[in-house]
PDB file of C-alpha atoms in Angstrom:
ATOM      1  CA  LEU G   1     133.411 -15.973   7.284  1.00 47.00           C
ATOM      2  CA  SER G   2     136.601 -17.223   8.830  1.00 55.00           C
ATOM      3  CA  ASP G   3     138.470 -13.911   8.769  1.00 62.00           C
ATOM      4  CA  ASN G   4     135.875 -12.121  10.918  1.00 66.00           C
ATOM      5  CA  SER G   5     134.855  -9.974   7.992  1.00 68.00           C
ATOM      6  CA  PHE G   6     131.222  -9.630   7.007  1.00 66.00           C
ATOM      7  CA  GLU G   7     129.175  -8.592   3.976  1.00 70.00           C
ATOM      8  CA  LEU G   8     126.455  -6.011   4.150  1.00 65.00           C
ATOM      9  CA  ALA G   9     123.446  -6.190   1.919  1.00 65.00           C
ATOM     10  CA  VAL G  10     120.770  -3.499   1.503  1.00 64.00           C
ATOM     11  CA  ILE G  11     117.215  -4.767   0.986  1.00 62.00           C
ATOM     12  CA  ASN G  12     114.751  -2.182  -0.113  1.00 61.00           C
ATOM     13  CA  ASN G  13     111.207  -2.353   1.120  1.00 58.00           C
ATOM     14  CA  PRO G  14     108.857  -0.943  -1.513  1.00 56.00           C
ATOM     15  CA  LEU G  15     106.193  -0.262   1.119  1.00 54.00           C
ATOM     16  CA  MET G  16     108.482   1.731   3.407  1.00 54.00           C
ATOM     17  CA  SER G  17     110.024   3.673   0.518  1.00 54.00           C
ATOM     18  CA  GLN G  18     106.723   5.383  -0.012  1.00 56.00           C
ATOM     19  CA  VAL G  19     106.323   6.476   3.617  1.00 56.00           C
ATOM     20  CA  GLU G  20     106.589  10.293   4.042  1.00 63.00           C
ATOM     21  CA  VAL G  21     109.249  11.328   6.444  1.00 64.00           C
ATOM     22  CA  ILE G  22     107.671  13.669   8.997  1.00 71.00           C
ATOM     23  CA  PRO G  23     109.986  16.255  10.525  1.00 76.00           C
ATOM     24  CA  VAL G  24     109.800  16.860  14.252  1.00 82.00           C
ATOM     25  CA  VAL G  25     107.754  19.927  15.119  1.00 86.00           C
ATOM     26  CA  GLU G  26     109.974  22.417  16.993  1.00 87.00           C
ATOM     27  CA  THR G  27     108.112  23.794  19.992  1.00 89.00           C
ATOM     28  CA  GLY G  28     111.085  25.279  21.874  1.00 91.00           C
ATOM     29  CA  TYR G  29     110.281  23.235  24.994  1.00 94.00           C
ATOM     30  CA  ALA G  30     110.284  19.578  26.102  1.00 95.00           C
ATOM     31  CA  TYR G  31     106.870  17.872  26.212  1.00 96.00           C
ATOM     32  CA  PHE G  32     104.823  14.764  26.524  1.00 96.00           C
ATOM     33  CA  VAL G  33     101.888  14.214  24.200  1.00 97.00           C
ATOM     34  CA  PHE G  34      98.406  12.748  24.268  1.00 96.00           C
ATOM     35  CA  CYS G  35      96.866  12.140  20.847  1.00 94.00           C
ATOM     36  CA  GLY G  36      93.316  10.891  20.413  1.00 92.00           C
ATOM     37  CA  ARG G  37      89.620  11.589  20.542  1.00 93.00           C
ATOM     38  CA  LEU G  38      88.629  13.731  23.508  1.00 96.00           C
ATOM     39  CA  SER G  39      85.993  11.351  24.835  1.00 94.00           C
ATOM     40  CA  PRO G  40      85.287   9.672  28.156  1.00 94.00           C
ATOM     41  CA  GLU G  41      86.908   6.326  27.361  1.00 92.00           C
ATOM     42  CA  LYS G  42      90.294   8.001  26.747  1.00 92.00           C
ATOM     43  CA  ASN G  43      90.370   9.065  30.400  1.00 94.00           C
ATOM     44  CA  LEU G  44      92.176  12.326  29.655  1.00 95.00           C
ATOM     45  CA  LYS G  45      91.208  14.098  32.804  1.00 96.00           C
ATOM     46  CA  ASN G  46      93.040  11.362  34.708  1.00 95.00           C
ATOM     47  CA  ILE G  47      96.157  11.732  32.442  1.00 96.00           C
ATOM     48  CA  ILE G  48      96.121  15.485  33.133  1.00 97.00           C
ATOM     49  CA  ASP G  49      95.849  15.024  36.916  1.00 97.00           C
ATOM     50  CA  VAL G  50      98.606  12.389  37.126  1.00 96.00           C
ATOM     51  CA  PHE G  51     100.784  14.450  34.788  1.00 97.00           C
ATOM     52  CA  LEU G  52     100.467  17.552  36.917  1.00 97.00           C
ATOM     53  CA  ALA G  53     100.930  15.586  40.171  1.00 97.00           C
ATOM     54  CA  SER G  54     104.140  14.093  38.829  1.00 96.00           C
ATOM     55  CA  GLY G  55     105.903  17.469  38.983  1.00 95.00           C
ATOM     56  CA  VAL G  56     107.805  16.901  35.726  1.00 95.00           C
ATOM     57  CA  PRO G  57     109.046  20.131  34.243  1.00 96.00           C
ATOM     58  CA  GLU G  58     107.880  19.268  30.672  1.00 97.00           C
ATOM     59  CA  LYS G  59     104.521  20.363  29.251  1.00 97.00           C
ATOM     60  CA  LEU G  60     101.678  18.123  28.117  1.00 98.00           C
ATOM     61  CA  LEU G  61     100.391  18.674  24.553  1.00 97.00           C
ATOM     62  CA  VAL G  62      96.872  17.465  23.919  1.00 98.00           C
ATOM     63  CA  ILE G  63      96.185  16.690  20.272  1.00 96.00           C
ATOM     64  CA  GLY G  64      92.606  15.937  19.205  1.00 96.00           C
ATOM     65  CA  THR G  65      89.010  16.969  19.398  1.00 96.00           C
ATOM     66  CA  GLY G  66      85.827  15.412  20.506  1.00 97.00           C
ATOM     67  CA  PRO G  67      82.780  15.697  22.774  1.00 97.00           C
ATOM     68  CA  GLN G  68      84.870  16.420  25.897  1.00 97.00           C
ATOM     69  CA  LYS G  69      86.918  19.264  24.372  1.00 97.00           C
ATOM     70  CA  LYS G  70      85.006  22.124  26.013  1.00 97.00           C
ATOM     71  CA  GLU G  71      84.803  20.325  29.366  1.00 97.00           C
ATOM     72  CA  LEU G  72      88.520  19.573  29.378  1.00 97.00           C
ATOM     73  CA  MET G  73      89.450  23.119  28.379  1.00 97.00           C
ATOM     74  CA  GLN G  74      87.339  24.471  31.215  1.00 97.00           C
ATOM     75  CA  TYR G  75      88.958  22.032  33.630  1.00 97.00           C
ATOM     76  CA  ILE G  76      92.485  23.085  32.584  1.00 97.00           C
ATOM     77  CA  VAL G  77      91.541  26.745  33.108  1.00 97.00           C
ATOM     78  CA  ALA G  78      89.884  26.043  36.433  1.00 97.00           C
ATOM     79  CA  ILE G  79      92.980  24.275  37.887  1.00 97.00           C
ATOM     80  CA  GLY G  80      95.248  27.073  36.546  1.00 97.00           C
ATOM     81  CA  SER G  81      97.258  24.854  34.218  1.00 96.00           C
ATOM     82  CA  THR G  82      96.952  26.561  30.844  1.00 95.00           C
ATOM     83  CA  GLU G  83     100.696  27.046  30.705  1.00 96.00           C
ATOM     84  CA  LYS G  84     101.490  23.378  31.497  1.00 97.00           C
ATOM     85  CA  VAL G  85      98.698  21.621  29.520  1.00 98.00           C
ATOM     86  CA  ILE G  86      98.375  22.899  25.981  1.00 97.00           C
ATOM     87  CA  MET G  87      95.317  21.970  23.898  1.00 97.00           C
ATOM     88  CA  LEU G  88      96.327  21.962  20.220  1.00 96.00           C
ATOM     89  CA  GLY G  89      92.991  20.674  18.856  1.00 96.00           C
ATOM     90  CA  TYR G  90      92.828  18.769  15.612  1.00 96.00           C
ATOM     91  CA  VAL G  91      96.165  18.355  13.811  1.00 93.00           C
ATOM     92  CA  LYS G  92      96.033  16.800  10.367  1.00 91.00           C
ATOM     93  CA  ASN G  93      99.272  14.849  10.818  1.00 89.00           C
ATOM     94  CA  PRO G  94     100.381  14.727  14.444  1.00 91.00           C
ATOM     95  CA  LEU G  95     103.427  12.481  13.909  1.00 89.00           C
ATOM     96  CA  GLY G  96     105.730  15.531  13.941  1.00 91.00           C
ATOM     97  CA  TYR G  97     104.635  16.310  17.512  1.00 94.00           C
ATOM     98  CA  ILE G  98     104.648  12.656  18.523  1.00 92.00           C
ATOM     99  CA  SER G  99     108.208  12.041  17.256  1.00 90.00           C
ATOM    100  CA  GLY G 100     109.442  15.099  19.264  1.00 92.00           C
ATOM    101  CA  ALA G 101     107.773  14.067  22.503  1.00 94.00           C
ATOM    102  CA  LYS G 102     109.441  12.546  25.564  1.00 94.00           C
ATOM    103  CA  ALA G 103     106.637   9.930  25.533  1.00 93.00           C
ATOM    104  CA  LEU G 104     103.142   9.370  24.254  1.00 92.00           C
ATOM    105  CA  LEU G 105     100.631   9.183  27.158  1.00 93.00           C
ATOM    106  CA  LEU G 106      97.629   6.841  26.887  1.00 90.00           C
ATOM    107  CA  ASN G 107      95.305   5.748  29.636  1.00 88.00           C
ATOM    108  CA  SER G 108      92.164   4.396  28.060  1.00 88.00           C
ATOM    109  CA  LEU G 109      89.444   2.938  30.283  1.00 88.00           C
ATOM    110  CA  TYR G 110      88.413   0.412  27.649  1.00 84.00           C
ATOM    111  CA  GLU G 111      89.721   0.033  24.195  1.00 76.00           C
ATOM    112  CA  GLY G 112      91.206  -2.584  21.958  1.00 77.00           C
ATOM    113  CA  LEU G 113      94.431  -1.881  20.089  1.00 78.00           C
ATOM    114  CA  PRO G 114      95.489   1.778  20.283  1.00 80.00           C
ATOM    115  CA  VAL G 115      96.390   2.642  16.703  1.00 77.00           C
ATOM    116  CA  VAL G 116      98.231   5.850  17.799  1.00 80.00           C
ATOM    117  CA  ALA G 117     100.677   3.745  19.869  1.00 80.00           C
ATOM    118  CA  ILE G 118     101.612   1.622  16.781  1.00 79.00           C
ATOM    119  CA  GLU G 119     101.967   4.842  14.703  1.00 76.00           C
ATOM    120  CA  ALA G 120     104.211   6.368  17.341  1.00 77.00           C
ATOM    121  CA  MET G 121     106.593   3.446  17.169  1.00 76.00           C
TER     122      MET G 121
END
């Protein structure tokens, strides 16, 4: 338009209109989040070690369950980090936690496309 005005049109997406809006889960503290199966390929022990070594003041929430759950819980206790690394276990819909996080942490040793990263976007 020659007079520098513009027109705005709203286009409704029928797929997106059916998406449930997930509210942010209020934790009362700032945090990063890992969400996934607690198994060797996810390399969660390395995520925990690097997170703690970084010295950031935020907490790390670990969402998920799997064959390494007990081992990881014992590790967190052994290194004295139960206040800094919080194991939430299985959460039916973790998007409320993910949307409130500073960042989603992933460090898989071998995987294809991480679906949780796409969901987090």
